[in-house]
């Protein structure tokens, strides 16, 4: 089963979101895409709206507060999200970069998600600096060790991981298959060393960073890639439907 997640980031008005999901629902209902698990991560305000229109795909939240409740203007808690989603994106490089989210904060966010029976979609990935310097695997190892690997196997039983090299996001060109393979295999081996092979085989590792209909097949054919986290190309019905079609046609 391939996980195909649309991360809309801060895009789409309510009208645009509704129009998109109406077309997507029709597309999914008139075809049999049983090899893909489709999810949309819209802005928070659209979650209740889309929740009431949808049953052919999952909804995911793009963020969660590190606090449970209280005087934190503008924040949305895990308990509030629980009515609409099962998964929440945590650790996206845009949150790390523009909102100064550190590994320490991300650890706390994941703890709160787990306490609320929500599953993290944990994003990690190296900067262009680490890539050019050549120590990107150490960089990635630290991101995983400082956050998700502090939890037990049981706690992480429903987590999804997403490798998103910062330099590929929004750039128009994804990492190539050798680069993707190297990191995904490295991460699966790390998980295996800590939690054992039974668990390591099961944990989905998605790729994100300039995915589109031209590179979907080649990326998803890589042995350790279990899905895609898609930004820009998920905003257009045509592109997103094409990606689903391609993902579903692979063995
Ligand atoms: P793009 O697909 O626009 O590069 O964004 C990827 C991403 O950040 C998904 O979370």
mmCIF file with all atom_site columns, N, CA, C and O in Angstrom, residues 10 24 38 60-61 73 80 82 93 111 116 118 134 143 146 174 228-229 243:
data_model
loop_
_atom_site.group_PDB
_atom_site.id
_atom_site.type_symbol
_atom_site.label_atom_id
_atom_site.label_alt_id
_atom_site.label_comp_id
_atom_site.label_asym_id
_atom_site.label_entity_id
_atom_site.label_seq_id
_atom_site.pdbx_PDB_ins_code
_atom_site.Cartn_x
_atom_site.Cartn_y
_atom_site.Cartn_z
_atom_site.occupancy
_atom_site.B_iso_or_equiv
_atom_site.pdbx_formal_charge
_atom_site.auth_seq_id
_atom_site.auth_comp_id
_atom_site.auth_asym_id
_atom_site.auth_atom_id
_atom_site.pdbx_PDB_model_num
ATOM 1  N N  . UNK A 1 10  ? -0.118  26.554 3.155   1.00 0.00 ? 10  UNK A N  1
ATOM 2  C CA . UNK A 1 10  ? -1.089  27.632 3.361   1.00 0.00 ? 10  UNK A CA 1
ATOM 3  C C  . UNK A 1 10  ? -1.684  28.039 2.008   1.00 0.00 ? 10  UNK A C  1
ATOM 4  O O  . UNK A 1 10  ? -1.443  29.149 1.505   1.00 0.00 ? 10  UNK A O  1
ATOM 5  N N  . UNK A 1 24  ? -11.852 15.317 -6.570  1.00 0.00 ? 24  UNK A N  1
ATOM 6  C CA . UNK A 1 24  ? -11.051 14.171 -6.113  1.00 0.00 ? 24  UNK A CA 1
ATOM 7  C C  . UNK A 1 24  ? -11.965 13.006 -5.719  1.00 0.00 ? 24  UNK A C  1
ATOM 8  O O  . UNK A 1 24  ? -11.702 11.850 -6.096  1.00 0.00 ? 24  UNK A O  1
ATOM 9  N N  . UNK A 1 38  ? -4.915  7.490  0.257   1.00 0.00 ? 38  UNK A N  1
ATOM 10 C CA . UNK A 1 38  ? -4.854  8.913  -0.120  1.00 0.00 ? 38  UNK A CA 1
ATOM 11 C C  . UNK A 1 38  ? -5.224  9.791  1.077   1.00 0.00 ? 38  UNK A C  1
ATOM 12 O O  . UNK A 1 38  ? -6.242  9.552  1.734   1.00 0.00 ? 38  UNK A O  1
ATOM 13 N N  . UNK A 1 60  ? -5.481  14.947 7.222   1.00 0.00 ? 60  UNK A N  1
ATOM 14 C CA . UNK A 1 60  ? -4.303  15.018 8.096   1.00 0.00 ? 60  UNK A CA 1
ATOM 15 C C  . UNK A 1 60  ? -4.133  16.479 8.510   1.00 0.00 ? 60  UNK A C  1
ATOM 16 O O  . UNK A 1 60  ? -4.408  17.381 7.717   1.00 0.00 ? 60  UNK A O  1
ATOM 17 N N  . UNK A 1 61  ? -3.685  16.714 9.746   1.00 0.00 ? 61  UNK A N  1
ATOM 18 C CA . UNK A 1 61  ? -3.414  18.095 10.163  1.00 0.00 ? 61  UNK A CA 1
ATOM 19 C C  . UNK A 1 61  ? -1.957  18.441 9.863   1.00 0.00 ? 61  UNK A C  1
ATOM 20 O O  . UNK A 1 61  ? -1.089  17.573 9.905   1.00 0.00 ? 61  UNK A O  1
ATOM 21 N N  . UNK A 1 73  ? -2.697  32.077 22.159  1.00 0.00 ? 73  UNK A N  1
ATOM 22 C CA . UNK A 1 73  ? -3.430  32.642 21.028  1.00 0.00 ? 73  UNK A CA 1
ATOM 23 C C  . UNK A 1 73  ? -2.939  32.089 19.685  1.00 0.00 ? 73  UNK A C  1
ATOM 24 O O  . UNK A 1 73  ? -1.740  32.077 19.424  1.00 0.00 ? 73  UNK A O  1
ATOM 25 N N  . UNK A 1 80  ? -8.374  19.020 20.049  1.00 0.00 ? 80  UNK A N  1
ATOM 26 C CA . UNK A 1 80  ? -9.279  19.642 19.062  1.00 0.00 ? 80  UNK A CA 1
ATOM 27 C C  . UNK A 1 80  ? -9.181  18.947 17.698  1.00 0.00 ? 80  UNK A C  1
ATOM 28 O O  . UNK A 1 80  ? -10.178 18.806 16.987  1.00 0.00 ? 80  UNK A O  1
ATOM 29 N N  . UNK A 1 82  ? -8.381  15.851 17.118  1.00 0.00 ? 82  UNK A N  1
ATOM 30 C CA . UNK A 1 82  ? -8.797  14.453 17.206  1.00 0.00 ? 82  UNK A CA 1
ATOM 31 C C  . UNK A 1 82  ? -10.147 14.153 16.560  1.00 0.00 ? 82  UNK A C  1
ATOM 32 O O  . UNK A 1 82  ? -10.400 13.051 16.109  1.00 0.00 ? 82  UNK A O  1
ATOM 33 N N  . UNK A 1 93  ? 10.166  20.987 7.489   1.00 0.00 ? 93  UNK A N  1
ATOM 34 C CA . UNK A 1 93  ? 11.303  21.933 7.477   1.00 0.00 ? 93  UNK A CA 1
ATOM 35 C C  . UNK A 1 93  ? 10.831  23.385 7.474   1.00 0.00 ? 93  UNK A C  1
ATOM 36 O O  . UNK A 1 93  ? 11.547  24.267 7.950   1.00 0.00 ? 93  UNK A O  1
ATOM 37 N N  . UNK A 1 111 ? 4.919   13.642 21.759  1.00 0.00 ? 111 UNK A N  1
ATOM 38 C CA . UNK A 1 111 ? 4.432   13.100 23.036  1.00 0.00 ? 111 UNK A CA 1
ATOM 39 C C  . UNK A 1 111 ? 2.948   13.446 23.209  1.00 0.00 ? 111 UNK A C  1
ATOM 40 O O  . UNK A 1 111 ? 2.129   12.603 23.574  1.00 0.00 ? 111 UNK A O  1
ATOM 41 N N  . UNK A 1 116 ? -2.796  11.672 22.950  1.00 0.00 ? 116 UNK A N  1
ATOM 42 C CA . UNK A 1 116 ? -4.146  11.871 22.415  1.00 0.00 ? 116 UNK A CA 1
ATOM 43 C C  . UNK A 1 116 ? -4.505  10.828 21.346  1.00 0.00 ? 116 UNK A C  1
ATOM 44 O O  . UNK A 1 116 ? -5.426  11.037 20.553  1.00 0.00 ? 116 UNK A O  1
ATOM 45 N N  . UNK A 1 118 ? -3.093  10.159 18.608  1.00 0.00 ? 118 UNK A N  1
ATOM 46 C CA . UNK A 1 118 ? -2.901  10.626 17.236  1.00 0.00 ? 118 UNK A CA 1
ATOM 47 C C  . UNK A 1 118 ? -1.540  10.148 16.734  1.00 0.00 ? 118 UNK A C  1
ATOM 48 O O  . UNK A 1 118 ? -0.617  9.930  17.531  1.00 0.00 ? 118 UNK A O  1
ATOM 49 N N  . UNK A 1 134 ? 28.683  16.862 3.023   1.00 0.00 ? 134 UNK A N  1
ATOM 50 C CA . UNK A 1 134 ? 28.850  15.407 2.985   1.00 0.00 ? 134 UNK A CA 1
ATOM 51 C C  . UNK A 1 134 ? 28.464  14.711 4.275   1.00 0.00 ? 134 UNK A C  1
ATOM 52 O O  . UNK A 1 134 ? 28.547  13.487 4.367   1.00 0.00 ? 134 UNK A O  1
ATOM 53 N N  . UNK A 1 143 ? 18.550  13.966 13.751  1.00 0.00 ? 143 UNK A N  1
ATOM 54 C CA . UNK A 1 143 ? 17.129  14.363 13.754  1.00 0.00 ? 143 UNK A CA 1
ATOM 55 C C  . UNK A 1 143 ? 16.243  13.225 14.250  1.00 0.00 ? 143 UNK A C  1
ATOM 56 O O  . UNK A 1 143 ? 15.288  13.439 14.984  1.00 0.00 ? 143 UNK A O  1
ATOM 57 N N  . UNK A 1 146 ? 17.151  12.342 18.134  1.00 0.00 ? 146 UNK A N  1
ATOM 58 C CA . UNK A 1 146 ? 16.728  13.362 19.106  1.00 0.00 ? 146 UNK A CA 1
ATOM 59 C C  . UNK A 1 146 ? 15.214  13.455 19.228  1.00 0.00 ? 146 UNK A C  1
ATOM 60 O O  . UNK A 1 146 ? 14.705  14.148 20.095  1.00 0.00 ? 146 UNK A O  1
ATOM 61 N N  . UNK A 1 174 ? 13.438  16.972 -7.788  1.00 0.00 ? 174 UNK A N  1
ATOM 62 C CA . UNK A 1 174 ? 13.488  16.110 -6.603  1.00 0.00 ? 174 UNK A CA 1
ATOM 63 C C  . UNK A 1 174 ? 14.903  15.561 -6.431  1.00 0.00 ? 174 UNK A C  1
ATOM 64 O O  . UNK A 1 174 ? 15.736  15.679 -7.330  1.00 0.00 ? 174 UNK A O  1
ATOM 65 N N  . UNK A 1 228 ? 4.491   9.116  -0.969  1.00 0.00 ? 228 UNK A N  1
ATOM 66 C CA . UNK A 1 228 ? 4.938   10.470 -1.309  1.00 0.00 ? 228 UNK A CA 1
ATOM 67 C C  . UNK A 1 228 ? 4.232   11.505 -0.450  1.00 0.00 ? 228 UNK A C  1
ATOM 68 O O  . UNK A 1 228 ? 3.038   11.351 -0.153  1.00 0.00 ? 228 UNK A O  1
ATOM 69 N N  . UNK A 1 229 ? 4.963   12.542 -0.081  1.00 0.00 ? 229 UNK A N  1
ATOM 70 C CA . UNK A 1 229 ? 4.374   13.712 0.579   1.00 0.00 ? 229 UNK A CA 1
ATOM 71 C C  . UNK A 1 229 ? 4.548   14.856 -0.425  1.00 0.00 ? 229 UNK A C  1
ATOM 72 O O  . UNK A 1 229 ? 5.670   15.271 -0.725  1.00 0.00 ? 229 UNK A O  1
ATOM 73 N N  . UNK A 1 243 ? -0.796  11.545 -10.357 1.00 0.00 ? 243 UNK A N  1
ATOM 74 C CA . UNK A 1 243 ? 0.135   10.905 -9.409  1.00 0.00 ? 243 UNK A CA 1
ATOM 75 C C  . UNK A 1 243 ? -0.525  9.665  -8.795  1.00 0.00 ? 243 UNK A C  1
ATOM 76 O O  . UNK A 1 243 ? 0.084   8.593  -8.698  1.00 0.00 ? 243 UNK A O  1
#
